[in-house]
Amino acid sequence: MSKRIPSPVDHSRRGFLRRLCVGAGGVAGTAALAGCEVAEVRQSGEVLASYDFDIADHADLGTVGGMVSIDAGVQPLLLIRVADAEFAALARICTHQACEMLPGSLGKWDKDKKQLTCLCHNSVFDQAGKYLTGPGGVANLASFPVSFDATTGKGSIDLGGTA
């Protein structure tokens, strides 16, 4: 008569949940490591020092209240025309739950109030990126200085990086 060898895997409900939690921890750890890769790219000098733009290349910036999405190196931004010769450059990823505030989708600019709303959960920020209202615990958005020459229609966003 052969003796049955017990399985090393616990097939009970509790065992299944334990394996599920361990697997989820591995996925979370992998995601955390992926974030390290972004930090290494930024520290290695691959971040742009500035991003130049021409409003002729962005039809939505032709009028006050216009907003476009820009990928400035590794920095995803929203460039917003807040006045005739004034622009705001804000981080495009909401600080609440990392929703990407793309214009016409999850990002809405109110030109009268000069406020950006993340439409995922209605977090509201001013033109300097300061958190105003919405879900609790939301941090300010990163904001970047913008210079603009109204005579040429060209501008530059200071990203604070190294060339």
PDB file of C-alpha atoms in Angstrom:
ATOM      1  CA  MET A   1       0.000   0.000   0.000  1.00  0.00           C
ATOM      2  CA  SER A   2       1.443   3.318  -1.006  1.00  0.00           C
ATOM      3  CA  LYS A   3       1.551   6.101   1.445  1.00  0.00           C
ATOM      4  CA  ARG A   4       0.061   9.444   0.341  1.00  0.00           C
ATOM      5  CA  ILE A   5       2.526  12.328   0.584  1.00  0.00           C
ATOM      6  CA  PRO A   6       0.834  15.565   1.654  1.00  0.00           C
ATOM      7  CA  SER A   7       0.935  18.399  -0.815  1.00  0.00           C
ATOM      8  CA  PRO A   8       3.223  21.276   0.210  1.00  0.00           C
ATOM      9  CA  VAL A   9       0.541  23.696  -1.027  1.00  0.00           C
ATOM     10  CA  ASP A  10      -2.299  24.507   1.342  1.00  0.00           C
ATOM     11  CA  HIS A  11      -5.433  24.052  -0.780  1.00  0.00           C
ATOM     12  CA  SER A  12      -7.791  25.512   1.824  1.00  0.00           C
ATOM     13  CA  ARG A  13      -9.531  28.849   1.392  1.00  0.00           C
ATOM     14  CA  ARG A  14      -7.072  30.427   3.837  1.00  0.00           C
ATOM     15  CA  GLY A  15      -4.137  29.014   1.854  1.00  0.00           C
ATOM     16  CA  PHE A  16      -5.537  30.399  -1.379  1.00  0.00           C
ATOM     17  CA  LEU A  17      -5.950  33.871   0.151  1.00  0.00           C
ATOM     18  CA  ARG A  18      -2.411  33.706   1.550  1.00  0.00           C
ATOM     19  CA  ARG A  19      -0.998  32.868  -1.926  1.00  0.00           C
ATOM     20  CA  LEU A  20      -3.106  35.634  -3.473  1.00  0.00           C
ATOM     21  CA  CYS A  21      -1.745  38.235  -1.021  1.00  0.00           C
ATOM     22  CA  VAL A  22       1.847  37.128  -1.578  1.00  0.00           C
ATOM     23  CA  GLY A  23       1.348  37.400  -5.344  1.00  0.00           C
ATOM     24  CA  ALA A  24      -0.173  40.872  -5.005  1.00  0.00           C
ATOM     25  CA  GLY A  25       2.828  41.921  -2.927  1.00  0.00           C
ATOM     26  CA  GLY A  26       5.128  40.826  -5.740  1.00  0.00           C
ATOM     27  CA  VAL A  27       3.170  42.877  -8.260  1.00  0.00           C
ATOM     28  CA  ALA A  28       3.288  45.939  -5.981  1.00  0.00           C
ATOM     29  CA  GLY A  29       7.033  45.470  -5.496  1.00  0.00           C
ATOM     30  CA  THR A  30       7.546  45.310  -9.258  1.00  0.00           C
ATOM     31  CA  ALA A  31       5.542  48.505  -9.712  1.00  0.00           C
ATOM     32  CA  ALA A  32       7.673  50.218  -7.065  1.00  0.00           C
ATOM     33  CA  LEU A  33      10.835  49.193  -8.902  1.00  0.00           C
ATOM     34  CA  ALA A  34       9.443  50.611 -12.141  1.00  0.00           C
ATOM     35  CA  GLY A  35       9.177  53.958 -10.352  1.00  0.00           C
ATOM     36  CA  CYS A  36      12.880  53.707  -9.510  1.00  0.00           C
ATOM     37  CA  GLU A  37      13.694  53.565 -13.208  1.00  0.00           C
ATOM     38  CA  VAL A  38      12.015  56.951 -13.728  1.00  0.00           C
ATOM     39  CA  ALA A  39      13.983  58.437 -10.823  1.00  0.00           C
ATOM     40  CA  GLU A  40      17.235  57.101 -12.294  1.00  0.00           C
ATOM     41  CA  VAL A  41      16.432  58.672 -15.665  1.00  0.00           C
ATOM     42  CA  ARG A  42      15.862  62.026 -13.964  1.00  0.00           C
ATOM     43  CA  GLN A  43      19.084  61.771 -11.954  1.00  0.00           C
ATOM     44  CA  SER A  44      21.157  60.770 -14.967  1.00  0.00           C
ATOM     45  CA  GLY A  45      20.745  64.209 -16.593  1.00  0.00           C
ATOM     46  CA  GLU A  46      18.243  63.131 -19.263  1.00  0.00           C
ATOM     47  CA  VAL A  47      15.668  65.642 -18.041  1.00  0.00           C
ATOM     48  CA  LEU A  48      15.267  68.665 -20.279  1.00  0.00           C
ATOM     49  CA  ALA A  49      16.343  72.004 -18.782  1.00  0.00           C
ATOM     50  CA  SER A  50      13.592  73.747 -20.734  1.00  0.00           C
ATOM     51  CA  TYR A  51      10.892  73.067 -23.268  1.00  0.00           C
ATOM     52  CA  ASP A  52      10.368  75.547 -26.099  1.00  0.00           C
ATOM     53  CA  PHE A  53       6.967  75.988 -27.703  1.00  0.00           C
ATOM     54  CA  ASP A  54       5.359  78.007 -30.468  1.00  0.00           C
ATOM     55  CA  ILE A  55       1.641  78.748 -30.198  1.00  0.00           C
ATOM     56  CA  ALA A  56       1.457  78.387 -33.991  1.00  0.00           C
ATOM     57  CA  ASP A  57       2.062  74.659 -33.403  1.00  0.00           C
ATOM     58  CA  HIS A  58      -0.808  74.401 -30.903  1.00  0.00           C
ATOM     59  CA  ALA A  59      -4.129  75.744 -32.197  1.00  0.00           C
ATOM     60  CA  ASP A  60      -5.725  75.408 -28.736  1.00  0.00           C
ATOM     61  CA  LEU A  61      -3.266  77.967 -27.346  1.00  0.00           C
ATOM     62  CA  GLY A  62      -4.444  80.617 -29.810  1.00  0.00           C
ATOM     63  CA  THR A  63      -6.984  81.986 -27.326  1.00  0.00           C
ATOM     64  CA  VAL A  64      -7.054  82.668 -23.607  1.00  0.00           C
ATOM     65  CA  GLY A  65      -8.277  79.562 -21.806  1.00  0.00           C
ATOM     66  CA  GLY A  66      -6.678  77.180 -24.280  1.00  0.00           C
ATOM     67  CA  MET A  67      -4.907  74.142 -22.871  1.00  0.00           C
ATOM     68  CA  VAL A  68      -2.670  71.472 -24.429  1.00  0.00           C
ATOM     69  CA  SER A  69      -0.913  68.359 -23.219  1.00  0.00           C
ATOM     70  CA  ILE A  70       2.871  68.358 -23.634  1.00  0.00           C
ATOM     71  CA  ASP A  71       5.466  65.689 -22.957  1.00  0.00           C
ATOM     72  CA  ALA A  72       8.532  67.717 -21.994  1.00  0.00           C
ATOM     73  CA  GLY A  73      11.188  65.034 -21.726  1.00  0.00           C
ATOM     74  CA  VAL A  74      10.029  62.752 -18.925  1.00  0.00           C
ATOM     75  CA  GLN A  75       7.705  65.440 -17.547  1.00  0.00           C
ATOM     76  CA  PRO A  76       4.022  65.202 -18.617  1.00  0.00           C
ATOM     77  CA  LEU A  77       2.601  68.738 -18.536  1.00  0.00           C
ATOM     78  CA  LEU A  78      -0.433  70.854 -19.218  1.00  0.00           C
ATOM     79  CA  LEU A  79       0.337  74.185 -20.861  1.00  0.00           C
ATOM     80  CA  ILE A  80      -2.501  76.655 -20.278  1.00  0.00           C
ATOM     81  CA  ARG A  81      -2.946  80.126 -21.724  1.00  0.00           C
ATOM     82  CA  VAL A  82      -4.253  82.053 -18.719  1.00  0.00           C
ATOM     83  CA  ALA A  83      -4.036  85.573 -20.280  1.00  0.00           C
ATOM     84  CA  ASP A  84      -2.950  87.159 -23.575  1.00  0.00           C
ATOM     85  CA  ALA A  85       0.747  86.960 -22.700  1.00  0.00           C
ATOM     86  CA  GLU A  86       0.671  84.623 -19.681  1.00  0.00           C
ATOM     87  CA  PHE A  87       0.911  80.844 -19.532  1.00  0.00           C
ATOM     88  CA  ALA A  88       0.846  78.261 -16.747  1.00  0.00           C
ATOM     89  CA  ALA A  89       2.700  74.952 -16.971  1.00  0.00           C
ATOM     90  CA  LEU A  90       1.437  72.350 -14.498  1.00  0.00           C
ATOM     91  CA  ALA A  91       2.108  68.671 -13.930  1.00  0.00           C
ATOM     92  CA  ARG A  92      -0.512  66.681 -15.854  1.00  0.00           C
ATOM     93  CA  ILE A  93      -0.833  63.852 -13.322  1.00  0.00           C
ATOM     94  CA  CYS A  94      -3.295  64.598 -10.507  1.00  0.00           C
ATOM     95  CA  THR A  95      -1.866  64.239  -7.015  1.00  0.00           C
ATOM     96  CA  HIS A  96      -5.018  62.524  -5.722  1.00  0.00           C
ATOM     97  CA  GLN A  97      -5.016  59.181  -7.539  1.00  0.00           C
ATOM     98  CA  ALA A  98      -2.653  59.808 -10.449  1.00  0.00           C
ATOM     99  CA  CYS A  99      -5.334  60.461 -13.059  1.00  0.00           C
ATOM    100  CA  GLU A 100      -3.919  61.923 -16.241  1.00  0.00           C
ATOM    101  CA  MET A 101      -5.707  65.238 -16.785  1.00  0.00           C
ATOM    102  CA  LEU A 102      -5.754  65.307 -20.564  1.00  0.00           C
ATOM    103  CA  PRO A 103      -7.511  68.334 -22.095  1.00  0.00           C
ATOM    104  CA  GLY A 104     -11.074  67.562 -23.184  1.00  0.00           C
ATOM    105  CA  SER A 105     -10.966  64.283 -21.274  1.00  0.00           C
ATOM    106  CA  LEU A 106     -10.076  64.349 -17.576  1.00  0.00           C
ATOM    107  CA  GLY A 107      -8.725  67.881 -17.339  1.00  0.00           C
ATOM    108  CA  LYS A 108     -10.877  71.003 -17.469  1.00  0.00           C
ATOM    109  CA  TRP A 109      -9.621  74.595 -17.305  1.00  0.00           C
ATOM    110  CA  ASP A 110     -12.030  77.311 -16.130  1.00  0.00           C
ATOM    111  CA  LYS A 111     -10.649  80.488 -17.724  1.00  0.00           C
ATOM    112  CA  ASP A 112     -12.854  82.787 -15.622  1.00  0.00           C
ATOM    113  CA  LYS A 113     -11.869  81.295 -12.246  1.00  0.00           C
ATOM    114  CA  LYS A 114      -8.361  80.378 -13.507  1.00  0.00           C
ATOM    115  CA  GLN A 115      -8.746  76.890 -12.051  1.00  0.00           C
ATOM    116  CA  LEU A 116      -7.900  73.398 -13.257  1.00  0.00           C
ATOM    117  CA  THR A 117     -10.250  70.558 -12.330  1.00  0.00           C
ATOM    118  CA  CYS A 118      -9.293  66.890 -12.466  1.00  0.00           C
ATOM    119  CA  LEU A 119     -12.512  65.244 -13.606  1.00  0.00           C
ATOM    120  CA  CYS A 120     -11.626  61.863 -12.059  1.00  0.00           C
ATOM    121  CA  HIS A 121     -12.668  62.972  -8.573  1.00  0.00           C
ATOM    122  CA  ASN A 122     -13.119  66.762  -8.912  1.00  0.00           C
ATOM    123  CA  SER A 123      -9.887  67.943  -7.329  1.00  0.00           C
ATOM    124  CA  VAL A 124      -9.383  71.641  -8.094  1.00  0.00           C
ATOM    125  CA  PHE A 125      -6.080  73.530  -8.445  1.00  0.00           C
ATOM    126  CA  ASP A 126      -5.269  77.179  -9.135  1.00  0.00           C
ATOM    127  CA  GLN A 127      -3.029  78.371 -11.981  1.00  0.00           C
ATOM    128  CA  ALA A 128       0.048  77.998  -9.768  1.00  0.00           C
ATOM    129  CA  GLY A 129      -0.836  74.337  -9.064  1.00  0.00           C
ATOM    130  CA  LYS A 130      -2.021  74.986  -5.503  1.00  0.00           C
ATOM    131  CA  TYR A 131      -4.632  72.489  -4.302  1.00  0.00           C
ATOM    132  CA  LEU A 132      -7.931  74.279  -3.593  1.00  0.00           C
ATOM    133  CA  THR A 133     -10.640  71.688  -3.032  1.00  0.00           C
ATOM    134  CA  GLY A 134     -11.694  68.101  -3.690  1.00  0.00           C
ATOM    135  CA  PRO A 135     -10.806  64.778  -2.078  1.00  0.00           C
ATOM    136  CA  GLY A 136      -8.892  65.150   1.182  1.00  0.00           C
ATOM    137  CA  GLY A 137      -5.141  64.903   1.363  1.00  0.00           C
ATOM    138  CA  VAL A 138      -4.376  66.079  -2.147  1.00  0.00           C
ATOM    139  CA  ALA A 139      -1.011  67.792  -2.624  1.00  0.00           C
ATOM    140  CA  ASN A 140      -0.228  70.704  -4.919  1.00  0.00           C
ATOM    141  CA  LEU A 141       0.649  70.077  -8.562  1.00  0.00           C
ATOM    142  CA  ALA A 142       4.190  70.824  -9.675  1.00  0.00           C
ATOM    143  CA  SER A 143       4.296  74.173 -11.443  1.00  0.00           C
ATOM    144  CA  PHE A 144       6.970  75.383 -13.863  1.00  0.00           C
ATOM    145  CA  PRO A 145       7.871  78.984 -14.814  1.00  0.00           C
ATOM    146  CA  VAL A 146       6.930  79.985 -18.360  1.00  0.00           C
ATOM    147  CA  SER A 147       8.383  82.841 -20.370  1.00  0.00           C
ATOM    148  CA  PHE A 148       6.505  84.021 -23.468  1.00  0.00           C
ATOM    149  CA  ASP A 149       7.199  86.564 -26.193  1.00  0.00           C
ATOM    150  CA  ALA A 150       3.848  87.802 -27.515  1.00  0.00           C
ATOM    151  CA  THR A 151       5.481  89.378 -30.589  1.00  0.00           C
ATOM    152  CA  THR A 152       6.899  86.055 -31.826  1.00  0.00           C
ATOM    153  CA  GLY A 153       4.322  83.705 -30.278  1.00  0.00           C
ATOM    154  CA  LYS A 154       7.143  81.612 -28.837  1.00  0.00           C
ATOM    155  CA  GLY A 155       7.783  80.626 -25.273  1.00  0.00           C
ATOM    156  CA  SER A 156       9.824  78.426 -23.004  1.00  0.00           C
ATOM    157  CA  ILE A 157       9.000  76.331 -19.929  1.00  0.00           C
ATOM    158  CA  ASP A 158      11.779  76.205 -17.307  1.00  0.00           C
ATOM    159  CA  LEU A 159      11.846  72.591 -16.161  1.00  0.00           C
ATOM    160  CA  GLY A 160      14.710  73.087 -13.744  1.00  0.00           C
ATOM    161  CA  GLY A 161      16.635  70.131 -15.193  1.00  0.00           C
ATOM    162  CA  THR A 162      20.123  69.852 -16.582  1.00  0.00           C
ATOM    163  CA  ALA A 163      20.989  69.882 -20.258  1.00  0.00           C
TER     164      ALA A 163
END
